[in-house]
Amino acid sequence: EIVLTQSPGTLSLSPGERATLSCRASQSVSSTYLDWYQQKPGQAPRLLIYAASSRATGIPDRFSGSGSGTDFTLTISRLEPEDFAVYYCQQYGSSLWTFGQGTKVELK
Amino acid sequence: QVQLQESGPGLVKPSETLSLTCTVSGGSINSNTYYWGWIRQPPGKGLEWIGTIYSGGSAYYNPSLKSRLTMSVDTSNNQFSLKLNSVTAADTAVFYCARVVFGYYYMDVWGKGTTVTVSS
């Protein structure tokens, strides 16, 4: 089973700043099967990025994904007030899905 | 626009079976484009994949839950379900159902979630 480790656990930033979130896999993951979700308190997760770098429908272009192999990154170019939330990476492989433990982006 | 809605008891006693249903509206569950999944989130914790099922009945389970888990699809009612037996307090969580896109395997549509508490 592939384990995803996200870092940092918490990122304290101000609106307008750049956020860089990391997701590291315990073994190589196909870029096709690495995705990112955003979750706000009391809400269901929302798909942000699929296939490592493709934005989901309606997602602003300040969100971008990159990476390959075992190292993937979600970048928010300029934080808006509505971007403060928890972000999860997720992978699929061998008929199993796993999530990272999440990174909380909080207001500094 | 496809919507998913979870339903089921909010309280289950320890050692009993947790049963939840997800109703799909605005689209057919009998599609070769999508799978259907369950994810849970214990209070204050992260997301845990439970299992994924195809309308034809093939199911994939989290190995840590496999011995207690059964998933099924009811195409006539456009629903899919999960049953988790021998529950303990550790199974207390918000349970989400989601649509899984075939070929990419990401979850593009989610239900709002339902809270299940395991307690006597």
mmCIF file of C-alpha atoms in Angstrom:
data_model
loop_
_atom_site.group_PDB
_atom_site.id
_atom_site.type_symbol
_atom_site.label_atom_id
_atom_site.label_comp_id
_atom_site.label_asym_id
_atom_site.label_seq_id
_atom_site.Cartn_x
_atom_site.Cartn_y
_atom_site.Cartn_z
ATOM 1 C CA GLU A 1 0.000 0.000 0.000
ATOM 2 C CA ILE A 2 1.323 3.425 -0.978
ATOM 3 C CA VAL A 3 1.577 5.925 1.877
ATOM 4 C CA LEU A 4 1.276 9.642 1.130
ATOM 5 C CA THR A 5 3.016 12.070 3.482
ATOM 6 C CA GLN A 6 2.043 15.720 3.279
ATOM 7 C CA SER A 7 4.130 18.608 4.552
ATOM 8 C CA PRO A 8 4.013 20.873 6.319
ATOM 9 C CA GLY A 9 1.200 19.895 8.659
ATOM 10 C CA THR A 10 0.188 23.524 8.995
ATOM 11 C CA LEU A 11 1.085 26.522 6.858
ATOM 12 C CA SER A 12 0.493 29.979 8.372
ATOM 13 C CA LEU A 13 0.255 32.620 5.682
ATOM 14 C CA SER A 14 -1.394 35.945 4.872
ATOM 15 C CA PRO A 15 -3.747 36.748 1.979
ATOM 16 C CA GLY A 16 -1.779 37.497 -1.165
ATOM 17 C CA GLU A 17 1.082 35.188 -0.225
ATOM 18 C CA ARG A 18 2.131 32.075 -2.102
ATOM 19 C CA ALA A 19 1.408 28.655 -0.621
ATOM 20 C CA THR A 20 3.460 25.597 -1.506
ATOM 21 C CA LEU A 21 2.180 22.227 -0.275
ATOM 22 C CA SER A 22 4.086 18.977 -0.632
ATOM 23 C CA CYS A 23 2.885 15.404 -1.047
ATOM 24 C CA ARG A 24 5.471 12.639 -0.971
ATOM 25 C CA ALA A 25 4.661 9.023 -1.840
ATOM 26 C CA SER A 26 6.322 5.950 -0.315
ATOM 27 C CA GLN A 27 6.738 4.573 -3.836
ATOM 28 C CA SER A 28 6.300 5.908 -7.324
ATOM 29 C CA VAL A 29 2.812 7.053 -8.288
ATOM 30 C CA SER A 30 1.594 7.544 -11.833
ATOM 31 C CA SER A 31 0.943 11.239 -12.416
ATOM 32 C CA THR A 32 -2.391 10.238 -13.951
ATOM 33 C CA TYR A 33 -3.534 9.051 -10.539
ATOM 34 C CA LEU A 34 -2.442 11.850 -8.180
ATOM 35 C CA ASP A 35 -5.121 14.332 -7.151
ATOM 36 C CA TRP A 36 -5.660 17.209 -4.733
ATOM 37 C CA TYR A 37 -8.750 18.168 -2.724
ATOM 38 C CA GLN A 38 -9.729 21.169 -0.626
ATOM 39 C CA GLN A 39 -11.883 20.819 2.474
ATOM 40 C CA LYS A 40 -13.407 23.628 4.490
ATOM 41 C CA PRO A 41 -14.876 23.123 7.991
ATOM 42 C CA GLY A 42 -18.217 21.338 7.918
ATOM 43 C CA GLN A 43 -18.043 20.724 4.183
ATOM 44 C CA ALA A 44 -17.294 17.789 1.944
ATOM 45 C CA PRO A 45 -13.955 17.768 0.132
ATOM 46 C CA ARG A 46 -13.841 19.440 -3.280
ATOM 47 C CA LEU A 47 -11.704 18.257 -6.175
ATOM 48 C CA LEU A 48 -9.086 20.855 -7.123
ATOM 49 C CA ILE A 49 -6.488 19.107 -9.261
ATOM 50 C CA TYR A 50 -6.539 15.747 -11.009
ATOM 51 C CA ALA A 51 -3.802 13.895 -12.854
ATOM 52 C CA ALA A 52 -1.207 15.895 -10.904
ATOM 53 C CA SER A 53 -1.628 19.118 -12.870
ATOM 54 C CA SER A 54 -5.102 19.440 -14.415
ATOM 55 C CA ARG A 55 -7.495 21.858 -12.759
ATOM 56 C CA ALA A 56 -10.997 20.587 -12.109
ATOM 57 C CA THR A 57 -13.986 22.422 -13.524
ATOM 58 C CA GLY A 58 -14.414 25.874 -12.019
ATOM 59 C CA ILE A 59 -11.117 25.928 -10.138
ATOM 60 C CA PRO A 60 -9.302 29.285 -10.381
ATOM 61 C CA ASP A 61 -5.951 29.386 -12.126
ATOM 62 C CA ARG A 62 -4.172 30.495 -8.947
ATOM 63 C CA PHE A 63 -4.247 26.778 -8.079
ATOM 64 C CA SER A 64 -1.651 24.656 -9.841
ATOM 65 C CA GLY A 65 -0.245 21.173 -9.409
ATOM 66 C CA SER A 66 3.058 19.677 -10.434
ATOM 67 C CA GLY A 67 5.352 16.766 -9.803
ATOM 68 C CA SER A 68 6.041 13.197 -10.765
ATOM 69 C CA GLY A 69 7.220 9.910 -9.328
ATOM 70 C CA THR A 70 7.191 10.307 -5.562
ATOM 71 C CA ASP A 71 7.105 14.099 -5.178
ATOM 72 C CA PHE A 72 4.103 16.260 -5.949
ATOM 73 C CA THR A 73 3.288 19.887 -5.168
ATOM 74 C CA LEU A 74 0.157 21.998 -4.943
ATOM 75 C CA THR A 75 0.787 25.706 -5.324
ATOM 76 C CA ILE A 76 -1.616 28.538 -4.610
ATOM 77 C CA SER A 77 -0.049 31.566 -6.274
ATOM 78 C CA ARG A 78 -1.793 34.285 -4.279
ATOM 79 C CA LEU A 79 -3.942 33.284 -1.342
ATOM 80 C CA GLU A 80 -7.481 34.574 -1.290
ATOM 81 C CA PRO A 81 -9.504 34.634 1.972
ATOM 82 C CA GLU A 82 -11.566 31.661 0.786
ATOM 83 C CA ASP A 83 -8.444 29.512 0.287
ATOM 84 C CA PHE A 84 -7.787 28.993 3.992
ATOM 85 C CA ALA A 85 -8.702 25.339 4.389
ATOM 86 C CA VAL A 86 -7.265 21.835 4.621
ATOM 87 C CA TYR A 87 -5.760 20.276 1.507
ATOM 88 C CA TYR A 88 -5.408 16.554 0.843
ATOM 89 C CA CYS A 89 -3.516 14.670 -1.816
ATOM 90 C CA GLN A 90 -4.838 11.308 -2.934
ATOM 91 C CA GLN A 91 -3.503 8.547 -5.144
ATOM 92 C CA TYR A 92 -4.848 5.484 -6.907
ATOM 93 C CA GLY A 93 -2.892 2.346 -7.599
ATOM 94 C CA SER A 94 -3.537 -1.423 -7.764
ATOM 95 C CA SER A 95 -7.252 -0.959 -7.062
ATOM 96 C CA LEU A 96 -6.541 0.939 -3.859
ATOM 97 C CA TRP A 97 -7.004 4.594 -3.042
ATOM 98 C CA THR A 98 -5.098 6.425 -0.288
ATOM 99 C CA PHE A 99 -5.135 9.965 1.075
ATOM 100 C CA GLY A 100 -2.404 12.002 2.658
ATOM 101 C CA GLN A 101 -2.977 13.248 6.184
ATOM 102 C CA GLY A 102 -3.660 16.795 5.026
ATOM 103 C CA THR A 103 -2.065 20.240 5.211
ATOM 104 C CA LYS A 104 -3.931 23.030 6.933
ATOM 105 C CA VAL A 105 -3.459 26.479 5.424
ATOM 106 C CA GLU A 106 -4.317 28.941 8.165
ATOM 107 C CA LEU A 107 -4.468 32.687 8.457
ATOM 108 C CA LYS A 108 -1.325 34.165 9.936
ATOM 109 C CA GLN B 1 -26.057 17.934 -12.550
ATOM 110 C CA VAL B 2 -25.332 14.794 -10.572
ATOM 111 C CA GLN B 3 -25.914 14.931 -6.828
ATOM 112 C CA LEU B 4 -25.208 12.341 -4.162
ATOM 113 C CA GLN B 5 -26.999 12.022 -0.818
ATOM 114 C CA GLU B 6 -26.010 9.761 2.050
ATOM 115 C CA SER B 7 -28.636 8.288 4.357
ATOM 116 C CA GLY B 8 -28.739 5.936 7.309
ATOM 117 C CA PRO B 9 -28.853 5.746 11.104
ATOM 118 C CA GLY B 10 -26.851 8.373 12.957
ATOM 119 C CA LEU B 11 -26.290 6.119 15.945
ATOM 120 C CA VAL B 12 -25.135 2.498 15.949
ATOM 121 C CA LYS B 13 -24.394 0.315 18.960
ATOM 122 C CA PRO B 14 -20.984 -1.325 19.392
ATOM 123 C CA SER B 15 -20.688 -4.779 17.787
ATOM 124 C CA GLU B 16 -23.647 -4.054 15.481
ATOM 125 C CA THR B 17 -23.702 -3.356 11.731
ATOM 126 C CA LEU B 18 -23.452 0.127 10.264
ATOM 127 C CA SER B 19 -25.534 0.456 7.084
ATOM 128 C CA LEU B 20 -25.509 3.477 4.792
ATOM 129 C CA THR B 21 -27.015 4.211 1.399
ATOM 130 C CA CYS B 22 -26.012 6.783 -1.189
ATOM 131 C CA THR B 23 -28.716 7.938 -3.594
ATOM 132 C CA VAL B 24 -27.566 9.260 -6.959
ATOM 133 C CA SER B 25 -29.754 11.873 -8.651
ATOM 134 C CA GLY B 26 -29.357 13.703 -11.948
ATOM 135 C CA GLY B 27 -27.575 10.810 -13.594
ATOM 136 C CA SER B 28 -27.536 7.039 -13.852
ATOM 137 C CA ILE B 29 -25.496 4.873 -11.527
ATOM 138 C CA ASN B 30 -25.462 2.289 -14.316
ATOM 139 C CA SER B 31 -22.637 3.919 -16.222
ATOM 140 C CA ASN B 32 -19.398 2.582 -17.623
ATOM 141 C CA THR B 33 -17.807 5.981 -17.029
ATOM 142 C CA TYR B 34 -17.955 6.041 -13.250
ATOM 143 C CA TYR B 35 -17.304 4.049 -10.155
ATOM 144 C CA TRP B 36 -18.897 4.871 -6.798
ATOM 145 C CA GLY B 37 -17.024 5.221 -3.549
ATOM 146 C CA TRP B 38 -17.223 5.663 0.205
ATOM 147 C CA ILE B 39 -14.824 7.751 2.294
ATOM 148 C CA ARG B 40 -14.920 8.474 6.014
ATOM 149 C CA GLN B 41 -13.476 11.094 8.320
ATOM 150 C CA PRO B 42 -13.230 10.530 12.085
ATOM 151 C CA PRO B 43 -13.781 13.640 14.198
ATOM 152 C CA GLY B 44 -10.861 16.023 13.842
ATOM 153 C CA LYS B 45 -8.935 13.673 11.569
ATOM 154 C CA GLY B 46 -8.192 13.164 7.900
ATOM 155 C CA LEU B 47 -9.913 11.311 5.093
ATOM 156 C CA GLU B 48 -9.873 7.518 4.849
ATOM 157 C CA TRP B 49 -10.913 5.636 1.719
ATOM 158 C CA ILE B 50 -13.353 2.839 2.579
ATOM 159 C CA GLY B 51 -14.159 1.202 -0.738
ATOM 160 C CA THR B 52 -15.180 1.642 -4.359
ATOM 161 C CA ILE B 53 -17.758 -0.267 -6.401
ATOM 162 C CA TYR B 54 -18.692 -0.493 -10.054
ATOM 163 C CA SER B 55 -22.312 -0.757 -11.186
ATOM 164 C CA GLY B 56 -21.575 -4.267 -12.437
ATOM 165 C CA GLY B 57 -20.806 -5.251 -8.861
ATOM 166 C CA SER B 58 -17.001 -5.402 -8.766
ATOM 167 C CA ALA B 59 -15.832 -3.887 -5.498
ATOM 168 C CA TYR B 60 -12.497 -2.787 -4.087
ATOM 169 C CA TYR B 61 -12.048 -2.464 -0.335
ATOM 170 C CA ASN B 62 -9.584 -0.845 2.014
ATOM 171 C CA PRO B 63 -7.518 -3.790 3.287
ATOM 172 C CA SER B 64 -7.875 -2.543 6.859
ATOM 173 C CA LEU B 65 -11.680 -2.810 6.622
ATOM 174 C CA LYS B 66 -12.093 -5.648 4.157
ATOM 175 C CA SER B 67 -12.992 -8.328 6.689
ATOM 176 C CA ARG B 68 -15.932 -6.254 8.002
ATOM 177 C CA LEU B 69 -17.106 -4.506 4.833
ATOM 178 C CA THR B 70 -19.655 -5.238 2.140
ATOM 179 C CA MET B 71 -20.634 -2.838 -0.628
ATOM 180 C CA SER B 72 -23.468 -3.264 -3.120
ATOM 181 C CA VAL B 73 -25.257 -1.469 -5.932
ATOM 182 C CA ASP B 74 -29.024 -1.201 -6.524
ATOM 183 C CA THR B 75 -29.375 -0.012 -10.101
ATOM 184 C CA SER B 76 -33.187 -0.037 -10.012
ATOM 185 C CA ASN B 77 -33.155 2.627 -7.289
ATOM 186 C CA ASN B 78 -29.963 4.374 -8.434
ATOM 187 C CA GLN B 79 -28.300 3.702 -5.095
ATOM 188 C CA PHE B 80 -25.217 2.087 -3.665
ATOM 189 C CA SER B 81 -24.664 0.962 -0.115
ATOM 190 C CA LEU B 82 -22.155 -0.072 2.470
ATOM 191 C CA LYS B 83 -22.410 -2.377 5.440
ATOM 192 C CA LEU B 84 -19.699 -2.389 8.083
ATOM 193 C CA ASN B 85 -20.109 -5.019 10.761
ATOM 194 C CA SER B 86 -18.757 -5.405 14.289
ATOM 195 C CA VAL B 87 -18.383 -1.660 14.718
ATOM 196 C CA THR B 88 -16.555 -0.016 17.585
ATOM 197 C CA ALA B 89 -16.161 3.571 18.747
ATOM 198 C CA ALA B 90 -13.231 3.854 16.333
ATOM 199 C CA ASP B 91 -15.733 3.676 13.459
ATOM 200 C CA THR B 92 -17.389 6.927 14.539
ATOM 201 C CA ALA B 93 -16.984 9.320 11.608
ATOM 202 C CA VAL B 94 -18.546 11.448 8.937
ATOM 203 C CA PHE B 95 -19.188 9.154 5.988
ATOM 204 C CA TYR B 96 -19.115 10.544 2.450
ATOM 205 C CA CYS B 97 -20.145 8.938 -0.801
ATOM 206 C CA ALA B 98 -18.493 10.082 -4.009
ATOM 207 C CA ARG B 99 -18.435 9.544 -7.759
ATOM 208 C CA VAL B 100 -15.153 8.172 -9.079
ATOM 209 C CA VAL B 101 -14.161 8.866 -12.660
ATOM 210 C CA PHE B 102 -13.130 5.733 -14.517
ATOM 211 C CA GLY B 103 -9.661 5.871 -16.004
ATOM 212 C CA TYR B 104 -8.398 8.682 -13.764
ATOM 213 C CA TYR B 105 -9.910 7.437 -10.499
ATOM 214 C CA TYR B 106 -10.408 10.823 -8.896
ATOM 215 C CA MET B 107 -13.547 11.702 -6.940
ATOM 216 C CA ASP B 108 -15.292 14.529 -8.729
ATOM 217 C CA VAL B 109 -18.695 14.679 -7.019
ATOM 218 C CA TRP B 110 -19.239 14.232 -3.289
ATOM 219 C CA GLY B 111 -22.247 13.939 -1.049
ATOM 220 C CA LYS B 112 -22.542 16.320 1.888
ATOM 221 C CA GLY B 113 -21.709 13.561 4.353
ATOM 222 C CA THR B 114 -23.552 11.906 7.193
ATOM 223 C CA THR B 115 -22.349 11.553 10.767
ATOM 224 C CA VAL B 116 -22.417 8.106 12.327
ATOM 225 C CA THR B 117 -21.696 7.684 16.016
ATOM 226 C CA VAL B 118 -20.978 4.296 17.527
ATOM 227 C CA SER B 119 -22.111 4.282 21.120
ATOM 228 C CA SER B 120 -24.245 2.270 23.482
#
